[in-house]
Coordinates of C-alpha atoms in Angstrom, one line a residue:
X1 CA -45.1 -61.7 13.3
X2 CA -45.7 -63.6 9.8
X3 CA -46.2 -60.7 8.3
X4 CA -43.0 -59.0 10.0
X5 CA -40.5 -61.8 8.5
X6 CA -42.4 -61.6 5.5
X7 CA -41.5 -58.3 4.8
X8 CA -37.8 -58.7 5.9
X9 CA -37.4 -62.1 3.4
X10 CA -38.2 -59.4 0.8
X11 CA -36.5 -57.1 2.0
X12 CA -33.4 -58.9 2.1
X13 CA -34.5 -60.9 -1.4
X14 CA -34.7 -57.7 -3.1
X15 CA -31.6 -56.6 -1.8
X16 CA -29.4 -59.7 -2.9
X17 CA -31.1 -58.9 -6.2
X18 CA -29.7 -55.4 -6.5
X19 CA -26.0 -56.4 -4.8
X20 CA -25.9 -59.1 -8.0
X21 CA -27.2 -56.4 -10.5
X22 CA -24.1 -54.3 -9.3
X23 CA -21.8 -56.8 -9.1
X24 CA -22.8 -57.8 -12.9
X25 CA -21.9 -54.3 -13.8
X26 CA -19.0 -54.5 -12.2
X27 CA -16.9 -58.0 -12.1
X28 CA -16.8 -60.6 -15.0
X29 CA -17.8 -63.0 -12.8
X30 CA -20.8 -61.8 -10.7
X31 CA -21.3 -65.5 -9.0
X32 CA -17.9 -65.6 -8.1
X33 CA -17.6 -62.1 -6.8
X34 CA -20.6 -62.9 -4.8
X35 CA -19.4 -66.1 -3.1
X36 CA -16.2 -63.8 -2.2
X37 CA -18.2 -61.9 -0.7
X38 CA -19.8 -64.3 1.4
X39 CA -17.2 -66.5 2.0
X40 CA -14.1 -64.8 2.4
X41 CA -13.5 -64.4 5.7
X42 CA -13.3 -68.3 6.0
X43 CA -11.2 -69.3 2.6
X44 CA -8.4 -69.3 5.0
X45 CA -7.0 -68.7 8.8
X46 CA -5.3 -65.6 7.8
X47 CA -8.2 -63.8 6.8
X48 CA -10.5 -65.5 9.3
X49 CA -7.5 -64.1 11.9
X50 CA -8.2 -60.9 10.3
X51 CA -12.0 -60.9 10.5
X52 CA -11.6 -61.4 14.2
X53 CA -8.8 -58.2 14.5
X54 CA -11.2 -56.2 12.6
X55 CA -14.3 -57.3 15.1
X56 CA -12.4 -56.0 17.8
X57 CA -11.5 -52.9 16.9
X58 CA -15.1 -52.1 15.7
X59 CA -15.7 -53.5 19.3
X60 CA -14.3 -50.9 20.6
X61 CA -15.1 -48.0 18.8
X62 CA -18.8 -49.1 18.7
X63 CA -18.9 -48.7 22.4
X64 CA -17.5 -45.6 22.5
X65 CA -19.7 -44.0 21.0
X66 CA -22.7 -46.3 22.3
X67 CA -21.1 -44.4 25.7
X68 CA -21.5 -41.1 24.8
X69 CA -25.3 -41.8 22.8
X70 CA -26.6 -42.8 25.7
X71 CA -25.8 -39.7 27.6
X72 CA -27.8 -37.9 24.5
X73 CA -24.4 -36.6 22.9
X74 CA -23.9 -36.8 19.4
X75 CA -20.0 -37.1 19.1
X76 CA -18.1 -37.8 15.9
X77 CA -15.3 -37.6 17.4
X78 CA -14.1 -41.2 18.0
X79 CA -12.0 -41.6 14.7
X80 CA -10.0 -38.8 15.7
X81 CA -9.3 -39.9 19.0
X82 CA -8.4 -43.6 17.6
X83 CA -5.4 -41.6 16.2
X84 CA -4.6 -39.9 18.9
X85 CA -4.2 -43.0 21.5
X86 CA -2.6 -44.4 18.5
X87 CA 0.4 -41.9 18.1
X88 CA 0.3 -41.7 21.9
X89 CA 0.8 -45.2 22.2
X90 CA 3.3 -45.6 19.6
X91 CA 5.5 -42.8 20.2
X92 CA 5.4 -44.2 23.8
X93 CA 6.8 -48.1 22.8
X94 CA 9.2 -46.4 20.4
X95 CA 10.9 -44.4 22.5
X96 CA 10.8 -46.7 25.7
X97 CA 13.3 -49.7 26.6
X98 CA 12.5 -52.9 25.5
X99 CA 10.9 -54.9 28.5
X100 CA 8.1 -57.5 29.2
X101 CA 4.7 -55.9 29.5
X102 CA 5.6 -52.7 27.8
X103 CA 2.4 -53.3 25.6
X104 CA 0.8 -52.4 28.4
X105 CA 2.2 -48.9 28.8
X106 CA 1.4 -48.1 25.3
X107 CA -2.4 -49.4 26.3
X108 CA -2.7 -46.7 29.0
X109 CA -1.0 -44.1 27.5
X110 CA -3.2 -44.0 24.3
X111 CA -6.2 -44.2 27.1
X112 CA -5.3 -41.0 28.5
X113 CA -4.8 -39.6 25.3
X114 CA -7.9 -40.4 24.2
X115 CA -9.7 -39.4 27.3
X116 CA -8.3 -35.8 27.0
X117 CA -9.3 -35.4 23.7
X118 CA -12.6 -36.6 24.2
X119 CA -12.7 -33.8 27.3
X120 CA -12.0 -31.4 25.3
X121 CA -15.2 -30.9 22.8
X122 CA -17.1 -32.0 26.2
X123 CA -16.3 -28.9 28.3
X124 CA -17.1 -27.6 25.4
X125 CA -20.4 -28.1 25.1
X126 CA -20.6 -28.1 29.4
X127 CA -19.4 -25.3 29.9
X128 CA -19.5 -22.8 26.7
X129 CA -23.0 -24.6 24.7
X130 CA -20.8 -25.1 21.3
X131 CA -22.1 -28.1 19.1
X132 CA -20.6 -31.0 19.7
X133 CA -21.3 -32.3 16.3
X134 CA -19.0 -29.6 14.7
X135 CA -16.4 -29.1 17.3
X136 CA -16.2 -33.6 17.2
X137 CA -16.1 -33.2 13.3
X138 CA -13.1 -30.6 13.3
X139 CA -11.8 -32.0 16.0
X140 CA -10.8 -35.5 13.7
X141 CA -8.6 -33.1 10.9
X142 CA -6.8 -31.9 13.7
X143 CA -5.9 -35.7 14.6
X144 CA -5.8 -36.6 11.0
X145 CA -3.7 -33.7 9.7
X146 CA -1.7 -33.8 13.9
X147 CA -0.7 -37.6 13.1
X148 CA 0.6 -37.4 9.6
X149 CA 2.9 -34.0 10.8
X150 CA 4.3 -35.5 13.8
X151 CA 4.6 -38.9 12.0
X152 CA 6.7 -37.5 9.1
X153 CA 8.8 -34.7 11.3
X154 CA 9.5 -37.0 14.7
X155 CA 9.1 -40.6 14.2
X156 CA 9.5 -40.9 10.2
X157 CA 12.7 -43.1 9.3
X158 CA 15.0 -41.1 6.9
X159 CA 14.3 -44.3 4.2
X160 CA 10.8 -44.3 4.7
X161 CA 9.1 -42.2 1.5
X162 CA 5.6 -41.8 3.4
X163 CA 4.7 -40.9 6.6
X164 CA 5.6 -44.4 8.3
X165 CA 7.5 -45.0 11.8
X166 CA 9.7 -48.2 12.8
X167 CA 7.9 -51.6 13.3
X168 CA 7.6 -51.8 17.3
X169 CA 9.8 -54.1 19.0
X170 CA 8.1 -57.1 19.8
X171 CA 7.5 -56.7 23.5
X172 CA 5.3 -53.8 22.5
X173 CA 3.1 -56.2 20.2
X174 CA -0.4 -57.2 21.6
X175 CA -0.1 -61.0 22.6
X176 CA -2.1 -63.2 20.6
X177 CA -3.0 -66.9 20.9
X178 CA -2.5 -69.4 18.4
X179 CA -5.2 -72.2 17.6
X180 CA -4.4 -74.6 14.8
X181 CA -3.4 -72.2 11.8
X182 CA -5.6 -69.5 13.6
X183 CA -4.4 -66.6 15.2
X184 CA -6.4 -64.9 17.9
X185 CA -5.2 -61.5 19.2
X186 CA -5.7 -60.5 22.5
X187 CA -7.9 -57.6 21.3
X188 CA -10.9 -59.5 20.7
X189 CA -11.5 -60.6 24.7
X190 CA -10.2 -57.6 25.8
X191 CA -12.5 -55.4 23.2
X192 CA -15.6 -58.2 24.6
X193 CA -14.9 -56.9 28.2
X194 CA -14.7 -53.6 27.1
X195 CA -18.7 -53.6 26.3
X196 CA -19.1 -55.3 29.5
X197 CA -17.6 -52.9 31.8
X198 CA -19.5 -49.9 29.7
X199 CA -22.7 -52.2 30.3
X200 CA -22.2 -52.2 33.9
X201 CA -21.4 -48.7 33.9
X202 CA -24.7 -47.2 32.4
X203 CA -26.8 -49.8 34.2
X204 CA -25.5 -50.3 37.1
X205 CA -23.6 -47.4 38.5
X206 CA -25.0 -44.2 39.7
X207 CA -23.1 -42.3 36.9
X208 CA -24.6 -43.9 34.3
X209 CA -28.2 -43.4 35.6
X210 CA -27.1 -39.7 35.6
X211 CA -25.8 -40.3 32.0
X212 CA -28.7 -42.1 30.9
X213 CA -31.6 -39.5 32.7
X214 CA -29.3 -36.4 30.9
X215 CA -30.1 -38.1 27.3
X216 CA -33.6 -39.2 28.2
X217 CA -34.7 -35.6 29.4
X218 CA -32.1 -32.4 30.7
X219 CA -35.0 -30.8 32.2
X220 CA -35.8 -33.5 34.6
X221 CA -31.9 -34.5 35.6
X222 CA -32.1 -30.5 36.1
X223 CA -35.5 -30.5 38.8
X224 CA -33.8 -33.4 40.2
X225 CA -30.6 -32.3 41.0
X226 CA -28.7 -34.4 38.8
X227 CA -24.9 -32.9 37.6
X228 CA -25.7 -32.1 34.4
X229 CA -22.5 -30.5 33.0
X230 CA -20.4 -33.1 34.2
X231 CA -22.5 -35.9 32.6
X232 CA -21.9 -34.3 29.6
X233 CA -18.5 -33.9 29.8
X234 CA -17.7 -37.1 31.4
X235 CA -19.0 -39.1 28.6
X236 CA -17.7 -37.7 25.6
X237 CA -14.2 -37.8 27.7
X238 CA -15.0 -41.6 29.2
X239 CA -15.9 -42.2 24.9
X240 CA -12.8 -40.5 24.0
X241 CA -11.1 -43.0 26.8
X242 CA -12.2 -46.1 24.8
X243 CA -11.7 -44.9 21.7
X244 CA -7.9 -43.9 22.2
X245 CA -7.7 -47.1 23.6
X246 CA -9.2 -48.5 20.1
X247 CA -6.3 -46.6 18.7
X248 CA -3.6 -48.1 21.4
X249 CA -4.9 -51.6 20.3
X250 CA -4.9 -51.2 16.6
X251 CA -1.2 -49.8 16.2
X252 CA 0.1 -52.3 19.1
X253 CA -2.1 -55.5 17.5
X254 CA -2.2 -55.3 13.8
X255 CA -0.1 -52.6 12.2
X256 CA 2.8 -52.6 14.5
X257 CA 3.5 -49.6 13.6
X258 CA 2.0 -45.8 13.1
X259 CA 1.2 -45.7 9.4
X260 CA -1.0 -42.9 7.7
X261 CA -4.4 -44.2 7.5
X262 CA -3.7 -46.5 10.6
X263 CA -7.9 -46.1 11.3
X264 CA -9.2 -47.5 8.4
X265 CA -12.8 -45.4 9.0
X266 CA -13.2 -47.9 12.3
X267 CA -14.2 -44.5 14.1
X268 CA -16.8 -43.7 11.7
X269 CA -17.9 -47.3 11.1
X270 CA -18.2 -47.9 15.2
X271 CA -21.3 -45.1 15.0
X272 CA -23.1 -47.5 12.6
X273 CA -22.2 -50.3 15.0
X274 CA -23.6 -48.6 17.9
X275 CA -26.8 -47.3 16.1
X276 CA -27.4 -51.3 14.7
X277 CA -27.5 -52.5 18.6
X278 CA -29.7 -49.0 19.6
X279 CA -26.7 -48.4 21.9
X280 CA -26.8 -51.7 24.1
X281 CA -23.1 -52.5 24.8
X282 CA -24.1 -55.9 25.2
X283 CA -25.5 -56.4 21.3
X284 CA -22.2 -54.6 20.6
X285 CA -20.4 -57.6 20.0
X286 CA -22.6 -59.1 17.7
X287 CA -23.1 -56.8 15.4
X288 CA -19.3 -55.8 15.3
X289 CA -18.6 -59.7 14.3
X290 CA -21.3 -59.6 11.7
X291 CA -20.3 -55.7 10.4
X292 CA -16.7 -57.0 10.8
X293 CA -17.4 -59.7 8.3
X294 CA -19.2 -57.5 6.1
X295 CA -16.3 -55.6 5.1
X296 CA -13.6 -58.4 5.3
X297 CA -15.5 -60.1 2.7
X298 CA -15.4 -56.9 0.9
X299 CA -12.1 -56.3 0.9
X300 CA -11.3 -60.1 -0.6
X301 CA -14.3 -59.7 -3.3
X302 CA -12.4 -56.4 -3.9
X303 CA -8.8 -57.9 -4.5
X304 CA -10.4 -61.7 -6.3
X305 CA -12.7 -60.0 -8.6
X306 CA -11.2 -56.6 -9.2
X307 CA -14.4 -54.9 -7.9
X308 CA -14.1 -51.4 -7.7
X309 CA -13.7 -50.0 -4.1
X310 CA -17.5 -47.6 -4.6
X311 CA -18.9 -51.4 -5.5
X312 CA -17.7 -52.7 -2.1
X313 CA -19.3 -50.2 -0.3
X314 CA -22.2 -49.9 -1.9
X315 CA -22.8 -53.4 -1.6
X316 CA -22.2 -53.6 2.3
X317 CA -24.5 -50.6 2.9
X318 CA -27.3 -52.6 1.2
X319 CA -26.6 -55.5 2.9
X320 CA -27.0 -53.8 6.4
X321 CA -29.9 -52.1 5.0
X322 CA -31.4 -55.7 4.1
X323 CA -31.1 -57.0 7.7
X324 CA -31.7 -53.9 9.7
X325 CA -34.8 -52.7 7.4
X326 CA -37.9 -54.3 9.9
X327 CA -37.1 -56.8 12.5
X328 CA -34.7 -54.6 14.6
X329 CA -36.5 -51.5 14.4
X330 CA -39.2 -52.8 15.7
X331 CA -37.7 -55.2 18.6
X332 CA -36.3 -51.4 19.7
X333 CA -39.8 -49.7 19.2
X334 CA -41.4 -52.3 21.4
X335 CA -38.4 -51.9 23.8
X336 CA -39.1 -48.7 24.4
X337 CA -43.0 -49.1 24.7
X338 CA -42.4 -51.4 27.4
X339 CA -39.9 -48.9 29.2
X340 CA -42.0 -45.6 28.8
X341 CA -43.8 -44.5 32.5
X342 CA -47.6 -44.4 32.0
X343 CA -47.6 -40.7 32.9
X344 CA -46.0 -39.5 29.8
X345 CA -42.6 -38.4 31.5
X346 CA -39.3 -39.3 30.1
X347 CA -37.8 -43.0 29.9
X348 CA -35.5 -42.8 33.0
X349 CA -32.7 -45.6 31.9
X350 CA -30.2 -46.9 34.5
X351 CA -31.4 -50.0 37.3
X352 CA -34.9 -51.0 38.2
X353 CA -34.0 -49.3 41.5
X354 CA -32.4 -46.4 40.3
X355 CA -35.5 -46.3 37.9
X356 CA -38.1 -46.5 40.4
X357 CA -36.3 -43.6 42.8
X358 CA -36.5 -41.1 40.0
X359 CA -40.1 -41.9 39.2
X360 CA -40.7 -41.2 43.3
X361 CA -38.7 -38.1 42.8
X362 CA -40.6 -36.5 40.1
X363 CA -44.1 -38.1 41.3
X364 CA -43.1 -36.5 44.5
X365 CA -44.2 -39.5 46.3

């Protein structure tokens, strides 16, 4: 164990060392630059508000694609269905009378969207074997390349010299609560119970066990008559749900608007997030507060110090590096000791109940 956090103090030493050797090459001030880095998110409420909007939405995106992991899927998929239940959301608020709750409208429309999207590369790869690593990956310039057309021929304003719509009207704004000078949107408990329900789901529910025993080993869901096709295609499409609802959350509670670039890489980012927690929905939160405050402090070292944008994310990826590089790694390889069956099969994840049916099934006891 000594020798453990021994090797992640260095770890992380050596890693501060190069992030200040980068930064020297790159800002006048390399202290000052650092301490932006580090303290930015808490120089003030806005960009503490900020941290927290950022957390959320990483939230949400990391357990999308925790979701469809865990079913042994590898989607990439989720930043393009961020901007689909983004457009589908705004377009919906835009268009609709003004009335009290139509946030939520918006909410469930850029669900849907999301869920069909994500459906689509997962009958895919049921029902016709295609990769769902290339048909996720073209699947986001269809969104990205969709959302900027539709944006600039339908919903542009004829002032506007980029692909912009109108600002919302204000019923169609995620509620937030105000603290002091803080600002809380509603998107950071809702993204929190987000990861809980997707907890439940893969532990607790008999889906999930079929989820789960599909990315553990397809032979075995196979012998054991498990729906094999539809796990598949549920979770990317259940992913795609969340994700669109990422989407919904991020146009309706911090750009108030459709705006080219709306995503901001969350999509992309929420894989790391999931990977950092070994796809445990619960961790999710954690390590989207910590990521989250990674790149906020980026982005204010970036603007104080004049860093160039490459620095920045350089300089996060080491950071992650640094605290990811021993302790976690092994807390997961000693996870998964503890949950492999003595006779060698596949780790069957789901309830201890669940858990100990399969082992009966396959044992044939």
């Amino acid at each position: 164990m000594l020798r453990g956090g021994g090797r992640l103090a260095a770890t992380v030493a050596l890693a501060i060392i190069v992030i200040f050797v980068l930064l020297a090459m790159s800002a006048d001030d390399p202290a000052a630059a650092l301490g932006s880095l580090l303290s930015g998110p808490f120089t003030s409420s806005f960009r503490t508000g900020q941290w927290l909007s950022d957390s959320a939405n990483l939230m949400l995106s990391g357990a999308a694609v925790a979701m469809v992991f865990r079913a042994g899927q590898f989607s990439l998929g989720a930043e393009g269905q961020i901007l689909v239940g983004a457009l589908a959301a705004g377009a919906a608020v835009l268009h609709l009378p003004s009335f009290p709750g139509v946030f939520v409208v918006g909410l469930t429309l850029g669900a849907l969207a999301g869920f069909l999207f994500g459906l689509v590369p997962g009958l895919m790869k049921a029902y016709g074997g295609s990769d769902e690593i290339v048909s996720t990956l073209m699947l986001n310039y269809v969104a990205t390349y969709g959302f900027a057309l539709l944006i600039n021929r339908y919903l542009q304003p004829a002032s506007a010299g980029y692909p912009v719509s109108d600002f919302f009207d204000p019923a169609a704004f995620l509620p937030s609560l105000r603290i002091g000078q803080l600002t809380i949107g509603l998107a950071l408990p809702f993204a929190i119970g987000c990861c809980v329900a997707v907890w439940y789901l893969i532990n607790w529910t008999k889906t999930g066990f079929e989820m789960g025993a599909v990315g553990a080993s397809v032979p075995f869901a196979q012998a054991t008559g498990m729906r094999v096709r539809r796990s598949v295609w549920l979770s990317m499409a259940l992913s795609g749900l969340i994700a669109g609802l990422a989407g919904a959350v991020i146009a309706e509670g911090s750009t108030h608007r459709l705006i080219v670039g709306l995503s901001a890489n969350i999509g992309f980012d929420g894989i790391l997030v999931a990977l950092l927690t070994a796809n445990r929905p619960l961790l999710i939160p954690l390590a989207a507060v910590a990521y989250g405050y990674i790149r906020t402090g980026g982005d204010i070292a970036q603007l104080s110090s004049g860093i160039p944008r490459e620095v920045i994310t350089t300089l996060q990826g080491f950071l992650i590096l640094a605290v990811t590089a021993r302790a976690p790694l092994a807390w997961i390889r000693h996870r998964a000791g503890r949950r492999r069956p003595a006779h060698g099969g596949p780790v069957i994840p789901g309830p201890a109940p669940l858990r100990a049916a399969a082992s009966s099934q396959r044992t044939g006891s």
